[in-house]
XYZ file of C-alpha atoms in Angstrom:
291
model
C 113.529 -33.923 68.409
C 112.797 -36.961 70.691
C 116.184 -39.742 70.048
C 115.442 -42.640 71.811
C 117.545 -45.210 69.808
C 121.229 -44.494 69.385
C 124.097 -46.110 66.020
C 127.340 -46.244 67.168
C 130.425 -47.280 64.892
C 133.146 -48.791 65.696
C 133.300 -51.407 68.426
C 136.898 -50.098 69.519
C 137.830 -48.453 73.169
C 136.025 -45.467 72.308
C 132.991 -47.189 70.586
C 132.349 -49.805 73.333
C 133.037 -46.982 76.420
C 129.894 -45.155 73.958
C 127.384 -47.581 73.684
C 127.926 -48.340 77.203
C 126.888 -44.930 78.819
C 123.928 -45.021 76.385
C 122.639 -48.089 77.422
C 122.571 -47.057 80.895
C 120.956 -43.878 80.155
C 118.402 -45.865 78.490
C 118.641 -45.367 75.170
C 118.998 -48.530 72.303
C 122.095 -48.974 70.751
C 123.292 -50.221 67.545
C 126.799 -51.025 67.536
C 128.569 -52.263 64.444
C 131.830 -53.207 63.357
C 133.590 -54.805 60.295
C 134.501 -57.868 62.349
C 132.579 -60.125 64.918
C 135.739 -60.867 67.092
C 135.655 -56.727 67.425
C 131.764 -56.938 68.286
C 132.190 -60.125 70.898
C 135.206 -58.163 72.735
C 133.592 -54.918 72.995
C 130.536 -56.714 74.427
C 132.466 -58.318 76.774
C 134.470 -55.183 78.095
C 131.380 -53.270 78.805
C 130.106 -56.534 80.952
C 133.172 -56.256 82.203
C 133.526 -52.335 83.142
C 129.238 -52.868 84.121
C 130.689 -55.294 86.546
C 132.723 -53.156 88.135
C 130.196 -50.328 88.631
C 128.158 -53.449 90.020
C 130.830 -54.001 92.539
C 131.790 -50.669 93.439
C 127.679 -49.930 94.341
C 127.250 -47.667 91.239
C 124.776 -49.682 89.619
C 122.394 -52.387 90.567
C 123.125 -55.725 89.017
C 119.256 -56.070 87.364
C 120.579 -52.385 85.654
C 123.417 -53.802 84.168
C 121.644 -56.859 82.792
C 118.685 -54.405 81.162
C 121.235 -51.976 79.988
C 123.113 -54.920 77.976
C 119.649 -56.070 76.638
C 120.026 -52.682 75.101
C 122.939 -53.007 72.818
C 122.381 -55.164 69.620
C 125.269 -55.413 67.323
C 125.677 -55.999 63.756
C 128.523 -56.070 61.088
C 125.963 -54.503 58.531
C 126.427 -50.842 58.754
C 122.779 -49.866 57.288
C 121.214 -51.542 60.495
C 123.201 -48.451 62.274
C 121.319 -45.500 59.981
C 117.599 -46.549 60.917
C 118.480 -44.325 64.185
C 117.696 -41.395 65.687
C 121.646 -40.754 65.860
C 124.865 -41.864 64.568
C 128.231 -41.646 66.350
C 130.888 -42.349 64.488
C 133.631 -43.918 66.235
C 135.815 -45.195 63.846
C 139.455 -44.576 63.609
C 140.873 -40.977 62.776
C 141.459 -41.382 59.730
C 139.126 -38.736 57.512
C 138.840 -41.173 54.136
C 138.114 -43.883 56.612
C 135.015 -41.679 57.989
C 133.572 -40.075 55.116
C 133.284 -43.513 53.431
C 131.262 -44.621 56.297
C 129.328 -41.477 56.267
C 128.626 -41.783 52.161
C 127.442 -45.704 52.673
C 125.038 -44.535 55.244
C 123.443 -41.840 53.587
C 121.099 -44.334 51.657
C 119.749 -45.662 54.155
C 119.017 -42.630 56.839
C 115.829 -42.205 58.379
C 114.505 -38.258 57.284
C 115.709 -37.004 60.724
C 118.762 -38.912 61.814
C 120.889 -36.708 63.313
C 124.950 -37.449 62.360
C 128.138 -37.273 64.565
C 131.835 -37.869 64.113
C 133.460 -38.426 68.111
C 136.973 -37.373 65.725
C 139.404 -35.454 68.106
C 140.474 -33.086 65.570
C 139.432 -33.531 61.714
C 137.209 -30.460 60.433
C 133.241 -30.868 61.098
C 132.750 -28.637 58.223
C 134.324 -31.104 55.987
C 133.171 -34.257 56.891
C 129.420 -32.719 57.024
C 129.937 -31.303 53.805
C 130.223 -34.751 51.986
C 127.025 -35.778 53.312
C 123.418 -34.931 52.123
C 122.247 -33.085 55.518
C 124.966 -31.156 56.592
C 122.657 -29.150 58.789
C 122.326 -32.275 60.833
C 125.635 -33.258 61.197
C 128.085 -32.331 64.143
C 130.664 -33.305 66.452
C 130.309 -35.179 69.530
C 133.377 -35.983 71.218
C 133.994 -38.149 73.845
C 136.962 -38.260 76.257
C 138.567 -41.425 77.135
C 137.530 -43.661 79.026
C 134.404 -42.934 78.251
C 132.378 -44.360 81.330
C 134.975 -42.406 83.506
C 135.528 -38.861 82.087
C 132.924 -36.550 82.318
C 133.146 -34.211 79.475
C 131.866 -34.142 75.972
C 133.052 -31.276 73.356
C 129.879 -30.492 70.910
C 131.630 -29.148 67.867
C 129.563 -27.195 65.097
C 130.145 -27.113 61.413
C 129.673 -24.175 59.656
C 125.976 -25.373 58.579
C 124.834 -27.158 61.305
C 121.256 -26.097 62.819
C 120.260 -25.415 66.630
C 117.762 -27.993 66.585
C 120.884 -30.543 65.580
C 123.114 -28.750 68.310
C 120.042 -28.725 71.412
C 119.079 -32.545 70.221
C 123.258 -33.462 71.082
C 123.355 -31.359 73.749
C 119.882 -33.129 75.646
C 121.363 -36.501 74.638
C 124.766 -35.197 76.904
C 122.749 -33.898 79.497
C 120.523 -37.406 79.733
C 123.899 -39.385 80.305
C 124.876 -37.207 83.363
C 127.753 -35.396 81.632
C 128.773 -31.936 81.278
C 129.133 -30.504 77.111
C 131.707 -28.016 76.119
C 130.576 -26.228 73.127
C 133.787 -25.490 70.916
C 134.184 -24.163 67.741
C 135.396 -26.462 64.189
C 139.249 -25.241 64.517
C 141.748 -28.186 64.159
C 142.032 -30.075 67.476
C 138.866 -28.166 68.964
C 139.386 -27.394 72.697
C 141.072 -30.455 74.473
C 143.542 -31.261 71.984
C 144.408 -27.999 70.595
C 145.470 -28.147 74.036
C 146.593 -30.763 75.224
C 148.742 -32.529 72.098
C 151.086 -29.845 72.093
C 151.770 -30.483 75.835
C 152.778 -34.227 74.933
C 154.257 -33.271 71.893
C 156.756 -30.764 73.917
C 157.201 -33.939 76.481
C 158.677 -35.976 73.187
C 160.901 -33.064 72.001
C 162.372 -32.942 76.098
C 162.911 -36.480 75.646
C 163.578 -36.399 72.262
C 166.558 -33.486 73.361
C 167.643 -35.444 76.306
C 166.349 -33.116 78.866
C 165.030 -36.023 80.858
C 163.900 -39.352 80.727
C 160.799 -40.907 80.327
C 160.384 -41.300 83.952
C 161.719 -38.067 85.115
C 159.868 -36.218 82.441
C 156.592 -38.277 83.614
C 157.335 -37.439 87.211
C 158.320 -33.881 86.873
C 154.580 -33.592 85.694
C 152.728 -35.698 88.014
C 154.632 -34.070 91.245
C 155.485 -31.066 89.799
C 152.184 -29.556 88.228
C 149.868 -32.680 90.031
C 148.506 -33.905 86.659
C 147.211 -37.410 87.535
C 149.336 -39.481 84.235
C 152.348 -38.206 82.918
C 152.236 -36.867 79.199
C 154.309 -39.719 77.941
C 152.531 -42.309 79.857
C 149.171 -40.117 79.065
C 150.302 -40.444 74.806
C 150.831 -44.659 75.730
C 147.353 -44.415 76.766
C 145.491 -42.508 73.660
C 147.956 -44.244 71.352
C 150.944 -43.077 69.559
C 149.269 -43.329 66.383
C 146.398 -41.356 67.473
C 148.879 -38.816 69.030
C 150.656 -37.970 66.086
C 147.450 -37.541 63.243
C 146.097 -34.664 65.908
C 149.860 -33.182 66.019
C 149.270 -33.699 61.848
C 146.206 -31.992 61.793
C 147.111 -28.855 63.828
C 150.476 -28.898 61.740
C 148.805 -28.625 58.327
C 145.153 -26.928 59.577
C 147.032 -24.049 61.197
C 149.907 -23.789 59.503
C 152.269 -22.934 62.575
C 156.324 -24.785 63.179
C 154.793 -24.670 66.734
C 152.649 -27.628 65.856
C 155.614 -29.789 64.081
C 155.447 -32.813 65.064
C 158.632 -34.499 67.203
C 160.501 -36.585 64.988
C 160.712 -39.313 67.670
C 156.994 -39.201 68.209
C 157.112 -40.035 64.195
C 159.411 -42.826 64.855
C 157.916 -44.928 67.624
C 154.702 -44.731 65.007
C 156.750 -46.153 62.533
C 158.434 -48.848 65.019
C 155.072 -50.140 65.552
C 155.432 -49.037 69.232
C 152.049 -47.128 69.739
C 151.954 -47.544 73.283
C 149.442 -49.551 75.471
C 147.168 -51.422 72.640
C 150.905 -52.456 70.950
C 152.827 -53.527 74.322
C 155.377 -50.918 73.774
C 155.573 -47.444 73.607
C 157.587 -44.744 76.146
C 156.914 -47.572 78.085
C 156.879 -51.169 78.086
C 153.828 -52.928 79.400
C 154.875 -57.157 78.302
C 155.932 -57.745 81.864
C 153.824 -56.912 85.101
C 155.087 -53.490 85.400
C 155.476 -51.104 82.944
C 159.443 -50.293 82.427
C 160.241 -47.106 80.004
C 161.875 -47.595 76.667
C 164.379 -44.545 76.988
């Protein structure tokens, strides 16, 4: 299967770092969002982050300019299903995603591929409430996308290998290196890695440190490059503790519990970077932690 023109929805951090890499791979993008404000800022960060790679020598400006011709954008969501794939990039919540997914459905092209970039919600499940569940998969994205370098390919229990080769060519075109995992909660990174910042809340949480010296014990102590609580700031509180959720209730293990403080910054509002506050708080020029 040949995809040459790409869907992507959700115009967020993780949708706008998407279409961005695709464009400069080549491909056409369709990005879509429920609000033009969304659309108009996520166009404007990828200028932005293009400019950069401009300035760093990374990219030649004439590049930049033709990948941006690439992207159109659109709040109607069937422009996004007359693809060759759809990445869903919408926010982790699983009602949230398989309404997007059923709205889609009449309006697919016979072989569009689709792809959830969730972080942790069951393939199997999500595919299952579609029509072509052999053509459905995961394809997830670290953050920032333009930055990282991996992408976990996740399976359902029905999808085909011509689904799981056309994903993994698409990874391969964009210069990054695919992690095959398996559809278990959190998949490979976060099964992980949320537990890690989970047991950084429950140290601060128990007053074993504070959030600096728990955020400096791991960047000096075990040379991870962000601390875990400054690391959680960064992915969002919010999104934090829905993974912690999901490996709670999909696995059925106390290990997973969520920290009760974790729970309360979510319900303070404080979910870290996109908020202002979090562990720490970034409304002056430096951040300054909250405990």
């Amino acid at each position: 299967m040949t995809i040459r023109k790409i869907g992507v929805i959700g115009a967020g951090q993780m949708g706008n770092g998407i279409a961005h890499v695709m464009a400069v791979a080549g491909y056409d993008v369709v990005m879509s969002d429920i609000s033009q404000d969304a659309l108009d800022k996520a166009m404007a960060v990828i200028r932005g982050n293009m400019s950069r790679q401009v300035g760093r020598g990374k990219m030649a400006e004439t590049d930049m300019e033709a990948a941006i011709g690439r992207i159109q954008t659109t709040l109607t969501l069937p422009d996004v299903a007359a693809t060759d794939l759809v990445i869903e990039a919408a926010t982790e919540r699983e009602s949230v995603k398989q309404a997007i997914f059923e709205d889609l459905q009449p309006h697919l092209l016979p072989h569009t591929i689709l792809t959830s970039n969730t972080s942790s919600l069951s393939i199997t499940r999500l595919a299952s409430r579609t029509v072509r569940p052999e053509r459905f998969m995961g394809f997830h994205f670290m953050n920032p996308v333009p930055v990282m370098q991996l992408v976990e390919l996740i399976r359902g229990i029905a999808t085909d290998e011509a689904t799981y080769k056309a994903c993994l060519g698409v990874v391969e075109n964009l210069g990054k290196i695919a992690a095959s995992a398996e559809d278990f909660p959190g998949f490979i990174v976060n099964r992980i890695l949320m537990p890690m910042i989970n047991e950084a809340v429950y140290t601060l949480y128990e007053g074993v440190g504070n959030v600096r010296s728990i955020d400096q014990s791991m960047k000096l102590g075990a040379n991870h490059p962000m601390g875990p609580l400054e690391l959680a700031d960064f992915i969002g509180l919010d999104t934090c503790l829905a993974i912690m959720n999901v490996l709670h209730d999909g696995l059925a293990d106390t290990k997973y519990r969520p920290c009760p403080l974790l729970t309360k910054y979510v319900e303070a509002g404080w979910l870290g970077r996109k908020t202002g506050r979090g562990f720490y708080d970034y409304r002056g020029e430096t951040p300054v932690p909250t405990r």
